[in-house]
Coordinates of C-alpha atoms and ligand atoms in Angstrom, one line a residue:
Chain A
M12 CA 63.1 -12.7 10.5
S13 CA 61.0 -11.9 7.5
F14 CA 57.4 -10.3 7.8
L15 CA 55.8 -13.6 6.8
E16 CA 57.8 -15.5 9.5
F17 CA 56.7 -12.9 12.0
L18 CA 53.2 -13.4 10.8
A19 CA 53.4 -17.3 11.0
G20 CA 54.5 -16.9 14.5
R21 CA 51.5 -15.0 15.4
W22 CA 48.7 -16.2 13.2
T23 CA 46.5 -17.5 16.0
E24 CA 46.7 -14.2 17.8
I25 CA 45.9 -12.3 14.4
L26 CA 43.0 -14.5 13.7
G27 CA 41.5 -14.1 17.1
L28 CA 41.9 -10.6 17.0
T29 CA 40.2 -10.5 13.4
L30 CA 37.3 -12.5 14.8
E31 CA 36.9 -10.0 17.6
H32 CA 37.0 -7.2 15.1
V33 CA 34.3 -8.8 13.1
V34 CA 32.0 -9.4 15.9
L35 CA 32.4 -5.8 16.9
V36 CA 31.5 -4.6 13.4
V37 CA 28.7 -7.1 13.3
I38 CA 27.0 -6.1 16.5
S39 CA 27.4 -2.3 16.1
T40 CA 26.1 -2.3 12.5
V41 CA 23.1 -4.6 13.4
A42 CA 22.3 -2.5 16.2
G43 CA 22.6 0.7 14.0
V44 CA 20.3 -0.8 11.6
L45 CA 17.6 -1.8 14.1
I46 CA 17.6 1.9 15.5
A47 CA 18.2 4.0 12.4
V48 CA 15.9 2.1 9.9
P49 CA 12.8 2.4 11.9
L50 CA 13.8 5.8 12.9
G51 CA 14.4 7.0 9.2
L52 CA 10.9 5.5 8.4
A53 CA 9.4 7.5 11.3
I54 CA 11.1 10.6 9.8
T55 CA 9.3 10.1 6.5
R56 CA 5.9 10.0 8.6
I57 CA 6.6 12.7 11.0
P58 CA 8.7 15.2 9.1
A59 CA 9.2 17.6 12.3
L60 CA 11.6 14.6 13.6
G61 CA 14.0 15.0 10.5
R62 CA 15.7 18.1 11.8
P63 CA 16.6 17.1 15.1
V64 CA 17.4 13.4 14.5
L65 CA 19.4 14.0 11.3
G66 CA 21.1 17.0 13.1
F67 CA 22.1 14.8 16.0
A68 CA 23.4 12.1 13.8
G69 CA 25.2 14.6 11.7
V70 CA 27.0 16.3 14.8
I71 CA 28.2 12.8 16.2
Q72 CA 29.7 12.3 12.5
T73 CA 31.7 15.5 13.0
V74 CA 33.3 14.4 16.5
P75 CA 36.8 12.6 15.7
S76 CA 36.3 9.0 16.7
L77 CA 39.2 8.9 19.1
A78 CA 37.5 12.0 20.9
L79 CA 34.2 10.4 21.0
F80 CA 35.8 7.1 22.6
G81 CA 37.3 9.4 25.1
L82 CA 34.2 11.4 25.8
L83 CA 32.2 8.2 26.5
I84 CA 34.7 6.8 29.0
P85 CA 33.9 8.9 32.0
L86 CA 30.1 8.6 31.5
P87 CA 28.3 6.3 34.0
F88 CA 26.6 3.1 33.0
I89 CA 27.6 3.4 29.1
G90 CA 31.2 4.5 29.6
G91 CA 34.2 2.7 30.9
I92 CA 37.1 0.8 29.3
G93 CA 36.1 -1.9 27.2
S94 CA 34.2 -3.2 24.1
R95 CA 30.8 -1.8 25.4
T96 CA 32.0 1.9 25.3
A97 CA 33.3 1.0 21.8
I98 CA 30.0 -0.4 20.4
I99 CA 27.9 2.6 21.7
A100 CA 30.3 4.8 19.7
L101 CA 30.3 2.6 16.7
V102 CA 26.4 2.5 16.6
L103 CA 26.4 6.2 17.0
Y104 CA 28.5 6.5 13.9
A105 CA 26.6 3.9 11.9
L106 CA 23.3 6.0 12.5
L107 CA 23.8 8.8 10.0
P108 CA 24.3 6.9 6.7
I109 CA 21.6 4.4 7.4
L110 CA 19.1 7.0 8.5
R111 CA 20.1 9.3 5.6
N112 CA 19.7 6.5 3.0
T113 CA 16.5 5.2 4.6
V114 CA 14.8 8.8 4.3
T115 CA 16.0 9.5 0.8
G116 CA 15.2 6.1 -0.5
V117 CA 11.6 6.5 0.6
R118 CA 11.4 10.1 -0.5
Q119 CA 12.7 9.1 -4.1
V120 CA 9.7 6.8 -4.6
D121 CA 8.2 8.0 -7.8
P122 CA 4.9 10.0 -6.9
A123 CA 2.9 8.3 -9.6
I124 CA 3.5 5.1 -7.9
L125 CA 2.4 6.5 -4.6
D126 CA -0.6 8.0 -6.3
A127 CA -1.4 4.6 -7.6
A128 CA -0.9 2.9 -4.0
N129 CA -3.1 5.7 -2.4
G130 CA -5.7 5.4 -5.3
M131 CA -6.1 1.5 -4.7
G132 CA -6.9 2.2 -1.2
M133 CA -3.9 1.2 0.7
T134 CA -3.6 2.3 4.3
D135 CA -0.5 4.2 5.1
W136 CA 1.0 1.0 6.7
Q137 CA 0.4 -1.1 3.6
R138 CA 2.0 1.6 1.6
L139 CA 4.9 1.8 3.7
T140 CA 5.4 -2.1 3.7
L141 CA 4.3 -2.9 0.4
V142 CA 5.5 -0.1 -1.8
E143 CA 7.8 2.4 0.0
V144 CA 10.2 0.1 1.9
P145 CA 10.6 -2.4 -0.9
L146 CA 11.4 0.3 -3.3
A147 CA 13.7 2.1 -0.9
L148 CA 15.7 -1.1 0.0
P149 CA 18.5 -0.6 -2.6
S150 CA 19.1 3.0 -1.0
I151 CA 18.8 1.5 2.6
F152 CA 21.1 -1.2 1.7
S153 CA 23.9 1.0 0.4
G154 CA 23.6 3.1 3.6
I155 CA 24.2 -0.1 5.6
R156 CA 27.2 -0.9 3.4
I157 CA 28.8 2.4 4.1
A158 CA 28.1 2.0 7.8
T159 CA 29.8 -1.5 7.8
V160 CA 33.1 -0.5 5.8
V161 CA 33.3 2.7 7.9
G162 CA 32.8 0.5 11.0
V163 CA 35.7 -1.7 10.1
G164 CA 38.0 1.1 10.1
L165 CA 36.6 2.6 13.3
V166 CA 37.0 -0.5 15.2
T167 CA 40.7 -0.2 14.8
I168 CA 40.6 3.1 16.7
A169 CA 38.4 1.6 19.3
A170 CA 41.3 -0.6 20.6
A171 CA 42.3 2.8 22.3
V172 CA 39.6 2.3 24.7
G173 CA 40.4 -1.4 25.2
A174 CA 37.7 -2.9 22.9
G175 CA 40.3 -5.4 21.4
G176 CA 40.3 -6.1 17.5
L177 CA 43.0 -5.7 15.1
G178 CA 43.4 -2.1 16.4
S179 CA 45.2 -3.4 19.4
L180 CA 48.2 -4.7 17.0
I181 CA 48.4 -1.2 15.4
F182 CA 48.5 0.7 18.8
R183 CA 51.0 -1.9 20.3
G184 CA 53.0 -1.4 17.1
L185 CA 53.0 2.4 17.4
A186 CA 53.9 2.2 21.1
M187 CA 56.7 -0.1 20.5
L188 CA 57.7 1.4 17.1
D189 CA 57.4 -2.0 15.6
S190 CA 56.0 -1.6 11.9
R191 CA 55.5 -5.4 11.5
L192 CA 53.1 -5.3 14.4
L193 CA 51.4 -2.4 12.8
F194 CA 51.0 -4.2 9.6
A195 CA 49.8 -7.4 11.2
G196 CA 46.9 -5.2 12.3
A197 CA 46.4 -2.9 9.4
I198 CA 46.6 -5.4 6.5
P199 CA 43.9 -7.8 7.7
S200 CA 41.7 -4.7 8.7
A201 CA 42.0 -3.3 5.0
I202 CA 41.2 -6.7 3.7
L203 CA 38.3 -7.0 6.0
A204 CA 36.8 -3.6 4.8
L205 CA 37.2 -4.7 1.0
L206 CA 35.5 -8.0 1.9
A207 CA 32.6 -6.4 3.7
D208 CA 32.1 -3.9 0.7
A209 CA 32.4 -6.7 -1.9
G210 CA 30.2 -9.2 -0.1
L211 CA 27.5 -6.5 0.7
A212 CA 27.4 -5.3 -2.8
M213 CA 26.8 -9.0 -4.0
L214 CA 24.1 -9.4 -1.7
E215 CA 22.7 -6.0 -2.9
A216 CA 22.8 -7.0 -6.4
R217 CA 21.0 -10.2 -5.4
L218 CA 18.3 -8.3 -3.6
V219 CA 17.8 -5.9 -6.8
A220 CA 17.5 -9.0 -8.9
S221 CA 14.9 -10.8 -7.0
R222 CA 12.6 -7.8 -6.8
G223 CA 9.7 -8.5 -9.2
A224 CA 10.0 -12.1 -8.8
P225 CA 6.4 -13.6 -8.6
T226 CA 5.4 -14.2 -5.0
P227 CA 4.4 -17.9 -4.2
Chain B
M16 CA -20.9 -4.9 -8.5
K17 CA -23.4 -2.7 -10.2
G18 CA -22.5 0.9 -10.9
V19 CA -23.3 3.8 -8.5
A20 CA -24.2 7.3 -9.3
I21 CA -21.3 9.9 -9.0
S22 CA -22.1 13.8 -9.0
F23 CA -20.2 16.9 -8.7
R24 CA -22.0 19.8 -7.2
E25 CA -20.6 23.3 -7.7
V26 CA -17.2 22.0 -7.2
T27 CA -14.2 24.5 -7.0
K28 CA -10.6 23.7 -6.9
S29 CA -7.6 25.9 -7.2
F30 CA -3.7 25.0 -7.3
D31 CA -1.4 27.8 -6.1
Q32 CA -4.0 30.5 -6.6
K33 CA -5.0 29.4 -10.0
I34 CA -8.5 28.1 -10.3
V35 CA -8.7 24.9 -12.1
L36 CA -12.2 24.0 -11.6
D37 CA -14.8 26.7 -11.1
R38 CA -18.3 25.8 -9.7
V39 CA -18.5 22.5 -11.9
S40 CA -21.6 20.5 -11.6
L41 CA -21.9 17.0 -13.2
E42 CA -24.3 14.0 -12.9
V43 CA -23.0 10.4 -13.9
S44 CA -25.9 7.9 -13.6
P45 CA -25.3 4.4 -12.5
G46 CA -24.0 2.3 -15.2
E47 CA -23.3 5.1 -17.6
V48 CA -20.0 5.7 -19.4
L49 CA -19.2 9.2 -19.2
V50 CA -16.3 10.7 -21.0
L51 CA -14.4 13.8 -20.0
L52 CA -12.9 15.4 -23.3
G53 CA -10.6 18.4 -23.4
R54 CA -7.2 19.5 -24.0
S55 CA -4.3 18.8 -21.9
G56 CA -4.2 20.8 -18.7
C57 CA -8.0 21.7 -18.6
G58 CA -8.6 19.8 -15.3
K59 CA -9.8 16.3 -16.4
T60 CA -7.5 14.4 -14.1
T61 CA -8.5 16.7 -11.2
L62 CA -12.0 15.9 -11.8
L63 CA -11.3 12.2 -11.5
R64 CA -9.2 12.5 -8.4
L65 CA -11.8 14.4 -6.7
V66 CA -13.9 11.4 -6.9
N67 CA -11.5 9.1 -5.0
R68 CA -10.2 11.9 -2.8
L69 CA -6.7 11.9 -4.0
V70 CA -7.6 15.6 -4.3
D71 CA -10.0 17.5 -1.9
A72 CA -12.4 20.3 -3.3
D73 CA -12.1 23.6 -1.9
A74 CA -15.9 24.1 -2.2
G75 CA -18.9 22.3 -3.3
G76 CA -19.3 18.7 -3.0
V77 CA -18.4 15.4 -4.6
Y78 CA -20.9 12.5 -4.1
V79 CA -20.5 8.7 -4.8
G80 CA -23.5 6.6 -4.3
G81 CA -25.3 9.7 -2.8
R82 CA -22.8 10.2 0.0
E83 CA -20.4 12.9 0.0
V84 CA -16.8 11.6 -0.4
A85 CA -15.6 13.8 2.4
D86 CA -17.9 11.5 4.7
W87 CA -16.4 8.2 3.4
D88 CA -13.2 6.6 5.0
P89 CA -11.0 7.1 2.0
V90 CA -9.6 3.7 2.1
E91 CA -13.0 2.0 1.9
L92 CA -13.8 4.7 -0.8
R93 CA -10.9 4.0 -2.8
R94 CA -11.0 0.0 -2.7
G95 CA -14.6 0.3 -4.2
I96 CA -13.4 2.4 -7.1
G97 CA -11.2 1.1 -9.9
Y98 CA -8.6 3.6 -10.9
A99 CA -6.5 3.5 -14.0
I100 CA -4.0 6.2 -13.3
Q101 CA -2.5 8.4 -16.0
G102 CA 1.0 7.1 -16.6
V103 CA 0.1 3.8 -15.3
G104 CA 1.9 3.6 -11.9
L105 CA 2.6 -0.1 -11.7
L106 CA 4.7 -1.3 -8.7
P107 CA 8.0 -2.0 -10.2
N108 CA 8.8 -4.5 -7.3
L109 CA 5.8 -6.7 -7.9
S110 CA 5.2 -9.0 -10.9
V111 CA 2.6 -8.2 -13.5
G112 CA 0.1 -10.6 -12.0
D113 CA 0.8 -9.4 -8.3
N114 CA 0.0 -5.9 -9.5
V115 CA -3.3 -6.8 -11.0
S116 CA -4.3 -8.7 -7.9
L117 CA -3.0 -5.9 -5.5
V118 CA -6.5 -4.7 -4.6
P119 CA -8.0 -8.1 -4.1
R120 CA -5.1 -8.7 -1.8
L121 CA -5.8 -5.5 0.1
L122 CA -9.4 -6.9 0.3
G123 CA -8.3 -10.3 1.8
W124 CA -8.9 -12.5 -1.1
N125 CA -7.1 -15.8 -0.8
A126 CA -4.0 -16.6 -2.9
E127 CA -5.8 -19.1 -5.1
R128 CA -8.7 -16.8 -5.9
R129 CA -6.3 -13.9 -6.4
R130 CA -4.3 -15.8 -9.0
E131 CA -7.3 -16.8 -10.9
R132 CA -8.7 -13.3 -11.0
A133 CA -5.3 -11.9 -12.2
A134 CA -5.1 -14.4 -15.0
E135 CA -8.8 -13.7 -16.1
M136 CA -8.2 -9.9 -16.0
L137 CA -4.9 -10.3 -18.1
R138 CA -6.8 -12.3 -20.8
L139 CA -9.4 -9.7 -20.8
V140 CA -7.0 -7.1 -21.8
G141 CA -5.2 -9.1 -24.4
L142 CA -2.3 -10.4 -22.3
D143 CA -1.3 -14.0 -21.8
P144 CA -1.1 -14.7 -18.1
R145 CA 1.5 -17.4 -18.6
E146 CA 3.7 -15.4 -20.8
H147 CA 3.2 -11.9 -19.3
G148 CA 2.0 -12.6 -15.5
G149 CA 5.4 -13.4 -14.0
R150 CA 7.3 -10.8 -15.7
R151 CA 8.2 -7.5 -14.0
P152 CA 6.6 -4.2 -15.3
D153 CA 9.7 -2.9 -17.0
Q154 CA 9.8 -6.1 -19.1
L155 CA 6.6 -5.1 -20.8
S156 CA 6.2 -2.3 -23.5
G157 CA 4.3 1.0 -22.7
G158 CA 1.1 -0.2 -24.1
Q159 CA 1.3 -3.6 -22.4
R160 CA 1.9 -1.7 -19.2
Q161 CA -1.4 0.4 -19.9
R162 CA -3.3 -2.8 -20.4
V163 CA -1.9 -4.0 -17.1
G164 CA -3.2 -0.9 -15.4
V165 CA -6.7 -1.4 -16.8
A166 CA -6.7 -5.0 -15.7
R167 CA -5.6 -3.8 -12.3
A168 CA -8.3 -1.2 -12.1
L169 CA -10.9 -4.0 -12.9
A170 CA -9.6 -6.8 -10.7
A171 CA -11.7 -6.3 -7.6
D172 CA -14.9 -5.7 -9.5
P173 CA -15.5 -2.1 -8.3
Q174 CA -18.8 -0.3 -8.5
A175 CA -17.3 2.5 -10.4
L176 CA -14.2 3.1 -12.7
L177 CA -12.0 6.1 -13.0
M178 CA -10.1 5.7 -16.4
D179 CA -7.4 8.3 -17.0
E180 CA -6.3 8.2 -20.6
P181 CA -5.9 4.5 -20.2
F182 CA -5.2 3.7 -23.7
G183 CA -2.8 6.4 -24.8
A184 CA 0.3 4.3 -25.2
V185 CA -1.3 1.5 -26.8
D186 CA -0.6 1.2 -30.7
P187 CA -3.6 2.3 -32.8
I188 CA -4.9 -1.2 -33.7
G189 CA -4.6 -2.4 -30.2
R190 CA -6.3 0.6 -29.0
R191 CA -9.2 0.0 -31.4
S192 CA -9.8 -3.4 -30.1
L193 CA -9.4 -2.6 -26.3
Q194 CA -11.9 0.3 -26.8
E195 CA -14.5 -2.2 -28.2
E196 CA -13.6 -4.7 -25.5
F197 CA -14.0 -2.0 -22.9
R198 CA -17.2 -0.8 -24.4
S199 CA -18.9 -4.0 -24.4
L200 CA -17.6 -5.0 -20.9
S201 CA -18.6 -2.0 -19.1
R202 CA -22.0 -2.1 -20.7
E203 CA -22.3 -5.8 -19.8
L204 CA -21.2 -5.3 -16.1
G205 CA -23.2 -2.2 -15.7
K206 CA -20.3 -0.2 -14.2
T207 CA -20.4 3.6 -13.7
V208 CA -17.3 4.9 -15.7
L209 CA -15.7 8.3 -15.7
F210 CA -13.3 8.1 -18.7
V211 CA -10.8 10.9 -19.5
T212 CA -9.3 11.4 -22.9
H213 CA -8.2 14.2 -25.2
D214 CA -8.8 11.9 -28.3
V215 CA -12.1 12.9 -29.8
S216 CA -12.6 9.8 -31.7
E217 CA -12.0 7.7 -28.6
A218 CA -14.7 9.7 -26.9
F219 CA -17.3 9.4 -29.5
R220 CA -16.5 5.7 -29.6
L221 CA -16.9 4.8 -26.0
A222 CA -19.3 7.3 -24.5
D223 CA -22.9 7.2 -23.3
R224 CA -22.3 11.0 -22.8
I225 CA -19.5 13.2 -23.4
A226 CA -18.6 16.2 -21.2
V227 CA -16.4 18.7 -22.8
V228 CA -14.1 20.4 -20.4
A229 CA -12.4 23.6 -21.0
D230 CA -11.4 26.8 -19.0
G231 CA -12.2 25.6 -15.6
G232 CA -15.6 24.3 -16.5
I233 CA -17.8 22.0 -18.6
R234 CA -18.7 23.4 -21.9
Q235 CA -21.2 21.0 -22.9
V236 CA -22.9 17.7 -21.8
G237 CA -24.5 15.4 -24.2
T238 CA -24.7 12.1 -26.2
P239 CA -22.1 11.9 -29.1
G240 CA -25.0 12.6 -31.4
E241 CA -25.8 15.7 -29.7
I242 CA -22.4 17.0 -29.5
R243 CA -21.7 16.3 -33.2
D244 CA -25.0 17.8 -34.4
S245 CA -25.3 20.7 -32.2
P246 CA -22.2 21.9 -30.4
A247 CA -22.8 24.4 -27.9
D248 CA -20.2 26.9 -29.0
A249 CA -17.4 27.6 -31.1
L250 CA -14.9 25.9 -28.8
V251 CA -16.7 22.6 -28.7
R252 CA -17.2 22.9 -32.5
G253 CA -13.4 23.5 -32.9
L254 CA -12.4 20.8 -30.9
I255 CA -14.6 18.0 -32.5
E256 CA -14.0 19.5 -36.1
G257 CA -10.2 19.4 -35.5
A258 CA -10.2 15.6 -35.0
A259 CA -12.8 15.0 -37.7
Ligands
ADP317 N1 -1.0 18.6 -7.6 C1 -1.0 20.0 -8.3 N2 -0.5 21.1 -8.0 C2 -0.4 22.1 -8.6 N3 -0.9 22.1 -9.8 C3 -1.7 21.0 -10.3 C4 -1.7 19.9 -9.5 N4 -2.5 19.1 -10.1 C5 -2.9 19.6 -11.3 N5 -2.4 20.9 -11.4 C6 -2.6 21.7 -12.5 O1 -4.1 21.8 -12.8 C7 -4.3 22.1 -13.9 C8 -5.1 20.9 -14.4 O2 -4.4 19.7 -14.4 P1 -5.1 18.2 -14.8 O3 -6.2 18.2 -13.9 O4 -4.0 17.3 -14.5 O5 -5.3 18.4 -16.2 P2 -5.6 17.4 -17.4 O6 -5.8 15.9 -16.8 O7 -7.0 17.8 -18.1 O8 -4.3 17.5 -18.3 C9 -3.1 22.0 -14.8 O9 -2.7 23.5 -15.0 C10 -2.2 21.5 -13.6 O10 -0.9 22.2 -13.9
MG318 MG1 -4.6 14.4 -17.1

């Protein structure tokens, strides 16, 4: 039986797992954005937050993903086997790139522009929303892009704690020494990562191009 | 809005132990155009920024409309003072027109009124609202951007204007006509203007009075005629002769 015939025989299963994979990535990235962007903006206002928050996110990043999943399992409420544990770990991983890019994006805004904004009589909130966030958007966006692509890879490992997704094919392939199963999980996952990267890059280009368009 | 008085009383300011302004006193009358003239690095920009509290004095006081700036709410103070920043500082994420009408927007003007005002201001500085209003700042030349910076400073009809070398990047011919325009406009509207330049002929063309700034202080204050006919010291003479 050729690899293609193998795939043809299992395409509904592969499709279902791909969908599960995408859902896990989307949920965890969106949650990561909702936490990390406001937190990153808060750091630009309260510099004392920077060290502990970025430090925590940085430490998480150094924990091997399989170990992090394993560490979460025995925890009450958040742990256990299944996608919930996986999502928590994935969100934790998504924090650092988004946080870091939010903070640098805001800090990189030209001081002359901030001076102009202050000189015009903007309140801190107005300066944040009208100037700093719009100008930091490309940087924030590339943080989200990194988090998404990394997330696609990490979800394959999340299958180890029973999260589902394409990783379950890979782990089954490993356990059964069946390289066809392994590839049936790995190839779609790689394609997903590439698609996510390209798609977000396109969105990013759109975003940059539309900046400066007259508001109605 | 008619101009307000601006005064500096014994103002001292240092940056990193280096004294930039040493007990400077200066009175700007309502409706007056006072030009701060001096070499680069002498503290002209710092003097301007003391007025809208982008810089706070170490000692002494700055007064706007008789009230010390330290007692103003900075946001309110700044919205009443037009500021054309050195180096322009247009927001790259907004169109030219939206840049011009930004202070009116902060003040809560409606969109219709803002659009009209932006168009009016752009025409005033020699730009075509229809051609330039929808562009992004990076699609304009340096001189055009400066004109937009001036239009933005004027847009909310402030009672005082702080102009920091606003025509420095405009080509000589355009600069000449902007100076003419600005001179008649500020007189007509009765604005109080603090205008910074290192260009002596520009100072003479625009000023009601000129304050020559050097070495942390003001060397001489007087009408262009007084400065020309009786420079207070060798430094002032050197400065104006160098340009003549
Ligand atoms: N924020 C600042 N921090 C440190 N030094 C400053 C700052 N602003 C101005 N200076 C210094 O103060 C002096 C006067 O600067 P400035 O007022 O910009 O001069 P001018 O506008 O006349 O060229 C310069 O030596 C400048 O380097
Ligand atoms: Mg200056």
